[in-house]
Amino acid sequence: ARGRAVKDEL
Amino acid sequence: MNVFRLLGDLSHLASILILLHKIQTTRSCRGISFKTQALYVVVFLTRYLDLFLGDWVSLYNTAMKLFFIGSSCYILYLMKLRFRPTHDPAIDTFRVEYLVGPSLILALIFNYKYTLVEILWAFSIYLEAVAIMPQLFMLQRTGEAETITTHYLAALGAYRGLYIPNWIYRYFSDGTVDPIAVIAGLVQTGLYLDFFYVYFTRVLQGQKFELPA
């Protein structure tokens, strides 16, 4: 699924 | 978590503590753009929606998100209620709709997924990139700033600037690239270049922050 590669950044 | 990312986050944290310190010790929000601060509240609320959706990342991540939402709302309270008379709307005249409108349109076109959360996330990234403009515009208009205010701006500018080597590091270490965050981050950092020039050549040499007439 397409989506954000990085989810831990602020 | 790499060192650039950590230093970036700490710089962001420091910028807010410097701003709070400035307001509390001088008992004034003179020189601070209410519009920029209000935009940050919008940025944090729209970006950190995931806090309430059960997407757990880490204690660090949650604590930082809560701090950024809480402190930005507290700063608005200080400016709008506690030290209201020290804020001069007559010099804080940048039209925020020129920032919010295009950010929303960009978010509707360029996002990673057509869901409310992802569109709002992209919106928050675009809006954050330009949210400093009312503040920089105000600085340009008055032509000078208190030293403590320039330290606040320097820490805030360094924050997204430090994310850039973090993204380069992450590209090589785990192959991830987030084009939306990277492009917006480059724009955001770019907006500070003029400010940083004066900050390094004047403030850090012990002189007052003053723009040439």
PDB file of C-alpha atoms in Angstrom:
ATOM      1  CA  ALA A   1       0.000   0.000   0.000  1.00  0.00           C
ATOM      2  CA  ARG A   2       1.103   3.497  -0.776  1.00  0.00           C
ATOM      3  CA  GLY A   3       1.801   5.691   2.214  1.00  0.00           C
ATOM      4  CA  ARG A   4       4.394   7.572   4.142  1.00  0.00           C
ATOM      5  CA  ALA A   5       7.809   5.951   4.221  1.00  0.00           C
ATOM      6  CA  VAL A   6       8.613   7.460   7.596  1.00  0.00           C
ATOM      7  CA  LYS A   7       6.122   7.646  10.424  1.00  0.00           C
ATOM      8  CA  ASP A   8       8.341   8.288  13.420  1.00  0.00           C
ATOM      9  CA  GLU A   9       9.469  11.841  12.615  1.00  0.00           C
ATOM     10  CA  LEU A  10       7.980  14.846  14.340  1.00  0.00           C
TER      11      LEU A  10
ATOM     12  CA  MET B   1      17.197   7.736  15.650  1.00  0.00           C
ATOM     13  CA  ASN B   2      20.419   9.295  14.418  1.00  0.00           C
ATOM     14  CA  VAL B   3      22.365  12.194  15.867  1.00  0.00           C
ATOM     15  CA  PHE B   4      21.048  14.771  13.344  1.00  0.00           C
ATOM     16  CA  ARG B   5      17.462  13.862  14.063  1.00  0.00           C
ATOM     17  CA  LEU B   6      18.048  13.993  17.825  1.00  0.00           C
ATOM     18  CA  LEU B   7      19.841  17.350  17.623  1.00  0.00           C
ATOM     19  CA  GLY B   8      17.044  18.664  15.395  1.00  0.00           C
ATOM     20  CA  ASP B   9      14.368  17.665  17.889  1.00  0.00           C
ATOM     21  CA  LEU B  10      16.373  19.042  20.809  1.00  0.00           C
ATOM     22  CA  SER B  11      16.827  22.286  18.902  1.00  0.00           C
ATOM     23  CA  HIS B  12      13.066  22.475  18.391  1.00  0.00           C
ATOM     24  CA  LEU B  13      12.517  21.798  22.081  1.00  0.00           C
ATOM     25  CA  ALA B  14      15.100  24.442  22.999  1.00  0.00           C
ATOM     26  CA  SER B  15      13.487  27.038  20.718  1.00  0.00           C
ATOM     27  CA  ILE B  16      10.171  26.704  22.560  1.00  0.00           C
ATOM     28  CA  LEU B  17      11.861  26.882  25.967  1.00  0.00           C
ATOM     29  CA  ILE B  18      13.740  30.022  24.857  1.00  0.00           C
ATOM     30  CA  LEU B  19      10.492  31.607  23.677  1.00  0.00           C
ATOM     31  CA  LEU B  20       8.724  30.756  26.950  1.00  0.00           C
ATOM     32  CA  HIS B  21      11.699  32.115  28.885  1.00  0.00           C
ATOM     33  CA  LYS B  22      11.631  35.347  26.877  1.00  0.00           C
ATOM     34  CA  ILE B  23       7.906  35.880  27.475  1.00  0.00           C
ATOM     35  CA  GLN B  24       8.073  35.005  31.188  1.00  0.00           C
ATOM     36  CA  THR B  25      11.183  37.014  32.100  1.00  0.00           C
ATOM     37  CA  THR B  26      10.392  40.142  30.094  1.00  0.00           C
ATOM     38  CA  ARG B  27       6.661  39.673  30.885  1.00  0.00           C
ATOM     39  CA  SER B  28       6.099  40.631  27.266  1.00  0.00           C
ATOM     40  CA  CYS B  29       5.540  39.086  23.872  1.00  0.00           C
ATOM     41  CA  ARG B  30       6.911  42.118  22.063  1.00  0.00           C
ATOM     42  CA  GLY B  31       8.530  41.166  18.770  1.00  0.00           C
ATOM     43  CA  ILE B  32       6.739  37.814  18.548  1.00  0.00           C
ATOM     44  CA  SER B  33       4.218  37.226  15.766  1.00  0.00           C
ATOM     45  CA  PHE B  34       0.930  35.925  17.132  1.00  0.00           C
ATOM     46  CA  LYS B  35       0.045  34.743  13.646  1.00  0.00           C
ATOM     47  CA  THR B  36       3.112  32.526  13.384  1.00  0.00           C
ATOM     48  CA  GLN B  37       2.427  31.063  16.821  1.00  0.00           C
ATOM     49  CA  ALA B  38      -1.214  30.409  15.935  1.00  0.00           C
ATOM     50  CA  LEU B  39      -0.108  28.657  12.728  1.00  0.00           C
ATOM     51  CA  TYR B  40       2.118  26.337  14.786  1.00  0.00           C
ATOM     52  CA  VAL B  41      -0.897  25.296  16.866  1.00  0.00           C
ATOM     53  CA  VAL B  42      -2.697  24.413  13.623  1.00  0.00           C
ATOM     54  CA  VAL B  43       0.412  22.572  12.372  1.00  0.00           C
ATOM     55  CA  PHE B  44       0.759  20.435  15.501  1.00  0.00           C
ATOM     56  CA  LEU B  45      -2.942  19.678  15.865  1.00  0.00           C
ATOM     57  CA  THR B  46      -3.296  18.575  12.243  1.00  0.00           C
ATOM     58  CA  ARG B  47      -0.046  16.577  12.192  1.00  0.00           C
ATOM     59  CA  TYR B  48      -0.344  14.806  15.515  1.00  0.00           C
ATOM     60  CA  LEU B  49      -3.884  13.545  15.012  1.00  0.00           C
ATOM     61  CA  ASP B  50      -2.286  10.102  14.950  1.00  0.00           C
ATOM     62  CA  LEU B  51      -1.851  10.408  18.724  1.00  0.00           C
ATOM     63  CA  PHE B  52      -5.565   9.810  19.033  1.00  0.00           C
ATOM     64  CA  LEU B  53      -5.716   7.047  16.453  1.00  0.00           C
ATOM     65  CA  GLY B  54      -3.670   4.503  18.322  1.00  0.00           C
ATOM     66  CA  ASP B  55      -0.607   4.568  16.047  1.00  0.00           C
ATOM     67  CA  TRP B  56       1.954   4.040  18.785  1.00  0.00           C
ATOM     68  CA  VAL B  57       5.560   4.825  17.819  1.00  0.00           C
ATOM     69  CA  SER B  58       7.455   5.295  21.069  1.00  0.00           C
ATOM     70  CA  LEU B  59       7.274   7.058  24.411  1.00  0.00           C
ATOM     71  CA  TYR B  60       9.720   9.660  23.049  1.00  0.00           C
ATOM     72  CA  ASN B  61       7.487  10.303  20.047  1.00  0.00           C
ATOM     73  CA  THR B  62       4.289  10.614  22.088  1.00  0.00           C
ATOM     74  CA  ALA B  63       5.907  12.812  24.754  1.00  0.00           C
ATOM     75  CA  MET B  64       7.334  15.186  22.148  1.00  0.00           C
ATOM     76  CA  LYS B  65       4.024  15.437  20.300  1.00  0.00           C
ATOM     77  CA  LEU B  66       2.147  16.200  23.515  1.00  0.00           C
ATOM     78  CA  PHE B  67       4.784  18.777  24.458  1.00  0.00           C
ATOM     79  CA  PHE B  68       4.555  20.562  21.098  1.00  0.00           C
ATOM     80  CA  ILE B  69       0.747  20.673  21.182  1.00  0.00           C
ATOM     81  CA  GLY B  70       0.647  21.748  24.827  1.00  0.00           C
ATOM     82  CA  SER B  71       3.392  24.364  24.679  1.00  0.00           C
ATOM     83  CA  SER B  72       2.121  25.951  21.459  1.00  0.00           C
ATOM     84  CA  CYS B  73      -1.374  26.309  22.970  1.00  0.00           C
ATOM     85  CA  TYR B  74       0.145  27.709  26.172  1.00  0.00           C
ATOM     86  CA  ILE B  75       2.101  30.310  24.163  1.00  0.00           C
ATOM     87  CA  LEU B  76      -1.120  31.403  22.466  1.00  0.00           C
ATOM     88  CA  TYR B  77      -2.731  31.751  25.889  1.00  0.00           C
ATOM     89  CA  LEU B  78       0.207  33.858  27.119  1.00  0.00           C
ATOM     90  CA  MET B  79       0.037  36.094  24.070  1.00  0.00           C
ATOM     91  CA  LYS B  80      -3.723  36.457  23.812  1.00  0.00           C
ATOM     92  CA  LEU B  81      -4.687  36.653  27.493  1.00  0.00           C
ATOM     93  CA  ARG B  82      -1.866  36.894  30.010  1.00  0.00           C
ATOM     94  CA  PHE B  83       0.353  39.454  28.236  1.00  0.00           C
ATOM     95  CA  ARG B  84      -2.178  40.696  25.741  1.00  0.00           C
ATOM     96  CA  PRO B  85      -1.307  44.431  26.025  1.00  0.00           C
ATOM     97  CA  THR B  86       2.302  43.713  24.994  1.00  0.00           C
ATOM     98  CA  HIS B  87       1.267  42.335  21.633  1.00  0.00           C
ATOM     99  CA  ASP B  88       0.876  44.856  18.838  1.00  0.00           C
ATOM    100  CA  PRO B  89      -1.376  43.545  16.032  1.00  0.00           C
ATOM    101  CA  ALA B  90      -0.581  46.659  13.967  1.00  0.00           C
ATOM    102  CA  ILE B  91       2.876  45.276  13.067  1.00  0.00           C
ATOM    103  CA  ASP B  92       1.741  41.647  12.722  1.00  0.00           C
ATOM    104  CA  THR B  93       0.045  42.146   9.389  1.00  0.00           C
ATOM    105  CA  PHE B  94       1.022  39.210   7.193  1.00  0.00           C
ATOM    106  CA  ARG B  95      -2.062  37.679   5.584  1.00  0.00           C
ATOM    107  CA  VAL B  96      -2.192  34.096   6.864  1.00  0.00           C
ATOM    108  CA  GLU B  97      -4.771  33.090   4.275  1.00  0.00           C
ATOM    109  CA  TYR B  98      -1.963  33.320   1.691  1.00  0.00           C
ATOM    110  CA  LEU B  99      -0.233  30.539   3.605  1.00  0.00           C
ATOM    111  CA  VAL B 100      -3.168  28.382   4.717  1.00  0.00           C
ATOM    112  CA  GLY B 101      -4.961  28.393   1.340  1.00  0.00           C
ATOM    113  CA  PRO B 102      -2.046  27.255  -0.835  1.00  0.00           C
ATOM    114  CA  SER B 103      -0.977  24.703   1.815  1.00  0.00           C
ATOM    115  CA  LEU B 104      -4.443  23.175   1.723  1.00  0.00           C
ATOM    116  CA  ILE B 105      -4.509  23.096  -2.083  1.00  0.00           C
ATOM    117  CA  LEU B 106      -1.039  21.529  -2.208  1.00  0.00           C
ATOM    118  CA  ALA B 107      -2.106  18.936   0.380  1.00  0.00           C
ATOM    119  CA  LEU B 108      -5.126  18.000  -1.733  1.00  0.00           C
ATOM    120  CA  ILE B 109      -2.881  17.498  -4.778  1.00  0.00           C
ATOM    121  CA  PHE B 110       0.291  16.104  -3.234  1.00  0.00           C
ATOM    122  CA  ASN B 111      -0.294  13.597  -0.465  1.00  0.00           C
ATOM    123  CA  TYR B 112       0.517   9.936   0.066  1.00  0.00           C
ATOM    124  CA  LYS B 113      -3.078   8.747   0.306  1.00  0.00           C
ATOM    125  CA  TYR B 114      -6.546  10.244  -0.112  1.00  0.00           C
ATOM    126  CA  THR B 115      -7.571   9.921   3.505  1.00  0.00           C
ATOM    127  CA  LEU B 116      -8.379  12.728   5.927  1.00  0.00           C
ATOM    128  CA  VAL B 117      -5.409  11.924   8.152  1.00  0.00           C
ATOM    129  CA  GLU B 118      -2.906  11.843   5.276  1.00  0.00           C
ATOM    130  CA  ILE B 119      -4.256  15.037   3.682  1.00  0.00           C
ATOM    131  CA  LEU B 120      -4.070  16.839   7.032  1.00  0.00           C
ATOM    132  CA  TRP B 121      -0.570  15.464   7.587  1.00  0.00           C
ATOM    133  CA  ALA B 122       0.607  16.814   4.218  1.00  0.00           C
ATOM    134  CA  PHE B 123      -1.168  20.114   4.949  1.00  0.00           C
ATOM    135  CA  SER B 124       0.699  20.391   8.262  1.00  0.00           C
ATOM    136  CA  ILE B 125       4.026  19.782   6.529  1.00  0.00           C
ATOM    137  CA  TYR B 126       3.381  22.485   3.905  1.00  0.00           C
ATOM    138  CA  LEU B 127       2.014  24.922   6.462  1.00  0.00           C
ATOM    139  CA  GLU B 128       4.957  24.390   8.816  1.00  0.00           C
ATOM    140  CA  ALA B 129       7.353  25.190   5.985  1.00  0.00           C
ATOM    141  CA  VAL B 130       5.902  28.702   5.635  1.00  0.00           C
ATOM    142  CA  ALA B 131       4.478  29.351   9.134  1.00  0.00           C
ATOM    143  CA  ILE B 132       7.519  31.441  10.074  1.00  0.00           C
ATOM    144  CA  MET B 133       6.762  34.011   7.361  1.00  0.00           C
ATOM    145  CA  PRO B 134       4.565  36.344   9.483  1.00  0.00           C
ATOM    146  CA  GLN B 135       7.382  36.382  12.069  1.00  0.00           C
ATOM    147  CA  LEU B 136      10.109  37.090   9.507  1.00  0.00           C
ATOM    148  CA  PHE B 137       7.883  39.698   7.867  1.00  0.00           C
ATOM    149  CA  MET B 138       7.448  41.422  11.236  1.00  0.00           C
ATOM    150  CA  LEU B 139      11.216  41.379  11.766  1.00  0.00           C
ATOM    151  CA  GLN B 140      11.702  42.883   8.340  1.00  0.00           C
ATOM    152  CA  ARG B 141       9.176  45.617   9.121  1.00  0.00           C
ATOM    153  CA  THR B 142      10.612  46.612  12.493  1.00  0.00           C
ATOM    154  CA  GLY B 143      14.190  46.068  11.297  1.00  0.00           C
ATOM    155  CA  GLU B 144      15.432  44.906  14.698  1.00  0.00           C
ATOM    156  CA  ALA B 145      14.894  42.227  17.317  1.00  0.00           C
ATOM    157  CA  GLU B 146      15.727  41.507  20.929  1.00  0.00           C
ATOM    158  CA  THR B 147      18.710  39.143  21.176  1.00  0.00           C
ATOM    159  CA  ILE B 148      16.670  36.473  22.968  1.00  0.00           C
ATOM    160  CA  THR B 149      14.148  36.507  20.114  1.00  0.00           C
ATOM    161  CA  THR B 150      16.939  35.915  17.609  1.00  0.00           C
ATOM    162  CA  HIS B 151      18.145  32.920  19.665  1.00  0.00           C
ATOM    163  CA  TYR B 152      14.603  31.550  19.507  1.00  0.00           C
ATOM    164  CA  LEU B 153      14.545  31.949  15.726  1.00  0.00           C
ATOM    165  CA  ALA B 154      18.007  30.454  15.309  1.00  0.00           C
ATOM    166  CA  ALA B 155      17.046  27.332  17.306  1.00  0.00           C
ATOM    167  CA  LEU B 156      13.794  27.027  15.353  1.00  0.00           C
ATOM    168  CA  GLY B 157      15.597  27.391  12.022  1.00  0.00           C
ATOM    169  CA  ALA B 158      18.280  24.899  13.030  1.00  0.00           C
ATOM    170  CA  TYR B 159      15.600  22.307  13.829  1.00  0.00           C
ATOM    171  CA  ARG B 160      14.394  21.690  10.276  1.00  0.00           C
ATOM    172  CA  GLY B 161      17.877  22.362   8.938  1.00  0.00           C
ATOM    173  CA  LEU B 162      19.179  19.452  11.028  1.00  0.00           C
ATOM    174  CA  TYR B 163      16.470  17.191   9.619  1.00  0.00           C
ATOM    175  CA  ILE B 164      18.172  17.468   6.213  1.00  0.00           C
ATOM    176  CA  PRO B 165      21.346  15.512   7.122  1.00  0.00           C
ATOM    177  CA  ASN B 166      18.997  13.145   9.015  1.00  0.00           C
ATOM    178  CA  TRP B 167      17.122  12.430   5.766  1.00  0.00           C
ATOM    179  CA  ILE B 168      20.372  11.894   3.895  1.00  0.00           C
ATOM    180  CA  TYR B 169      21.538   9.539   6.642  1.00  0.00           C
ATOM    181  CA  ARG B 170      18.256   7.620   6.546  1.00  0.00           C
ATOM    182  CA  TYR B 171      18.406   7.297   2.780  1.00  0.00           C
ATOM    183  CA  PHE B 172      21.726   5.470   3.083  1.00  0.00           C
ATOM    184  CA  SER B 173      20.987   3.558   6.303  1.00  0.00           C
ATOM    185  CA  ASP B 174      17.472   2.280   5.599  1.00  0.00           C
ATOM    186  CA  GLY B 175      16.627   3.426   2.079  1.00  0.00           C
ATOM    187  CA  THR B 176      13.664   5.584   3.085  1.00  0.00           C
ATOM    188  CA  VAL B 177      12.862   8.877   1.393  1.00  0.00           C
ATOM    189  CA  ASP B 178       9.850  11.052   2.194  1.00  0.00           C
ATOM    190  CA  PRO B 179       9.715  13.486  -0.750  1.00  0.00           C
ATOM    191  CA  ILE B 180       6.932  15.639   0.751  1.00  0.00           C
ATOM    192  CA  ALA B 181       8.818  16.170   4.011  1.00  0.00           C
ATOM    193  CA  VAL B 182      12.153  16.654   2.226  1.00  0.00           C
ATOM    194  CA  ILE B 183      10.982  19.268  -0.283  1.00  0.00           C
ATOM    195  CA  ALA B 184       8.988  21.185   2.341  1.00  0.00           C
ATOM    196  CA  GLY B 185      11.932  20.927   4.745  1.00  0.00           C
ATOM    197  CA  LEU B 186      14.306  22.402   2.177  1.00  0.00           C
ATOM    198  CA  VAL B 187      11.910  25.313   1.584  1.00  0.00           C
ATOM    199  CA  GLN B 188      11.468  25.813   5.336  1.00  0.00           C
ATOM    200  CA  THR B 189      15.214  25.921   5.934  1.00  0.00           C
ATOM    201  CA  GLY B 190      15.725  28.166   2.921  1.00  0.00           C
ATOM    202  CA  LEU B 191      13.420  30.799   4.390  1.00  0.00           C
ATOM    203  CA  TYR B 192      15.865  31.241   7.276  1.00  0.00           C
ATOM    204  CA  LEU B 193      18.968  31.865   5.161  1.00  0.00           C
ATOM    205  CA  ASP B 194      18.736  35.677   5.283  1.00  0.00           C
ATOM    206  CA  PHE B 195      18.041  35.590   8.988  1.00  0.00           C
ATOM    207  CA  PHE B 196      20.973  33.255   9.649  1.00  0.00           C
ATOM    208  CA  TYR B 197      23.306  35.527   7.714  1.00  0.00           C
ATOM    209  CA  VAL B 198      22.510  38.453  10.021  1.00  0.00           C
ATOM    210  CA  TYR B 199      22.464  36.184  13.089  1.00  0.00           C
ATOM    211  CA  PHE B 200      25.971  34.868  12.418  1.00  0.00           C
ATOM    212  CA  THR B 201      27.511  38.133  11.268  1.00  0.00           C
ATOM    213  CA  ARG B 202      25.961  40.343  13.961  1.00  0.00           C
ATOM    214  CA  VAL B 203      24.290  38.648  16.945  1.00  0.00           C
ATOM    215  CA  LEU B 204      26.978  36.015  17.490  1.00  0.00           C
ATOM    216  CA  GLN B 205      29.611  38.779  17.275  1.00  0.00           C
ATOM    217  CA  GLY B 206      27.909  40.458  20.222  1.00  0.00           C
ATOM    218  CA  GLN B 207      26.048  43.083  18.213  1.00  0.00           C
ATOM    219  CA  LYS B 208      22.354  43.858  18.139  1.00  0.00           C
ATOM    220  CA  PHE B 209      20.151  42.279  15.477  1.00  0.00           C
ATOM    221  CA  GLU B 210      19.523  45.179  13.133  1.00  0.00           C
ATOM    222  CA  LEU B 211      18.683  45.129   9.459  1.00  0.00           C
ATOM    223  CA  PRO B 212      20.156  47.739   7.144  1.00  0.00           C
ATOM    224  CA  ALA B 213      17.582  50.439   6.423  1.00  0.00           C
TER     225      ALA B 213
END
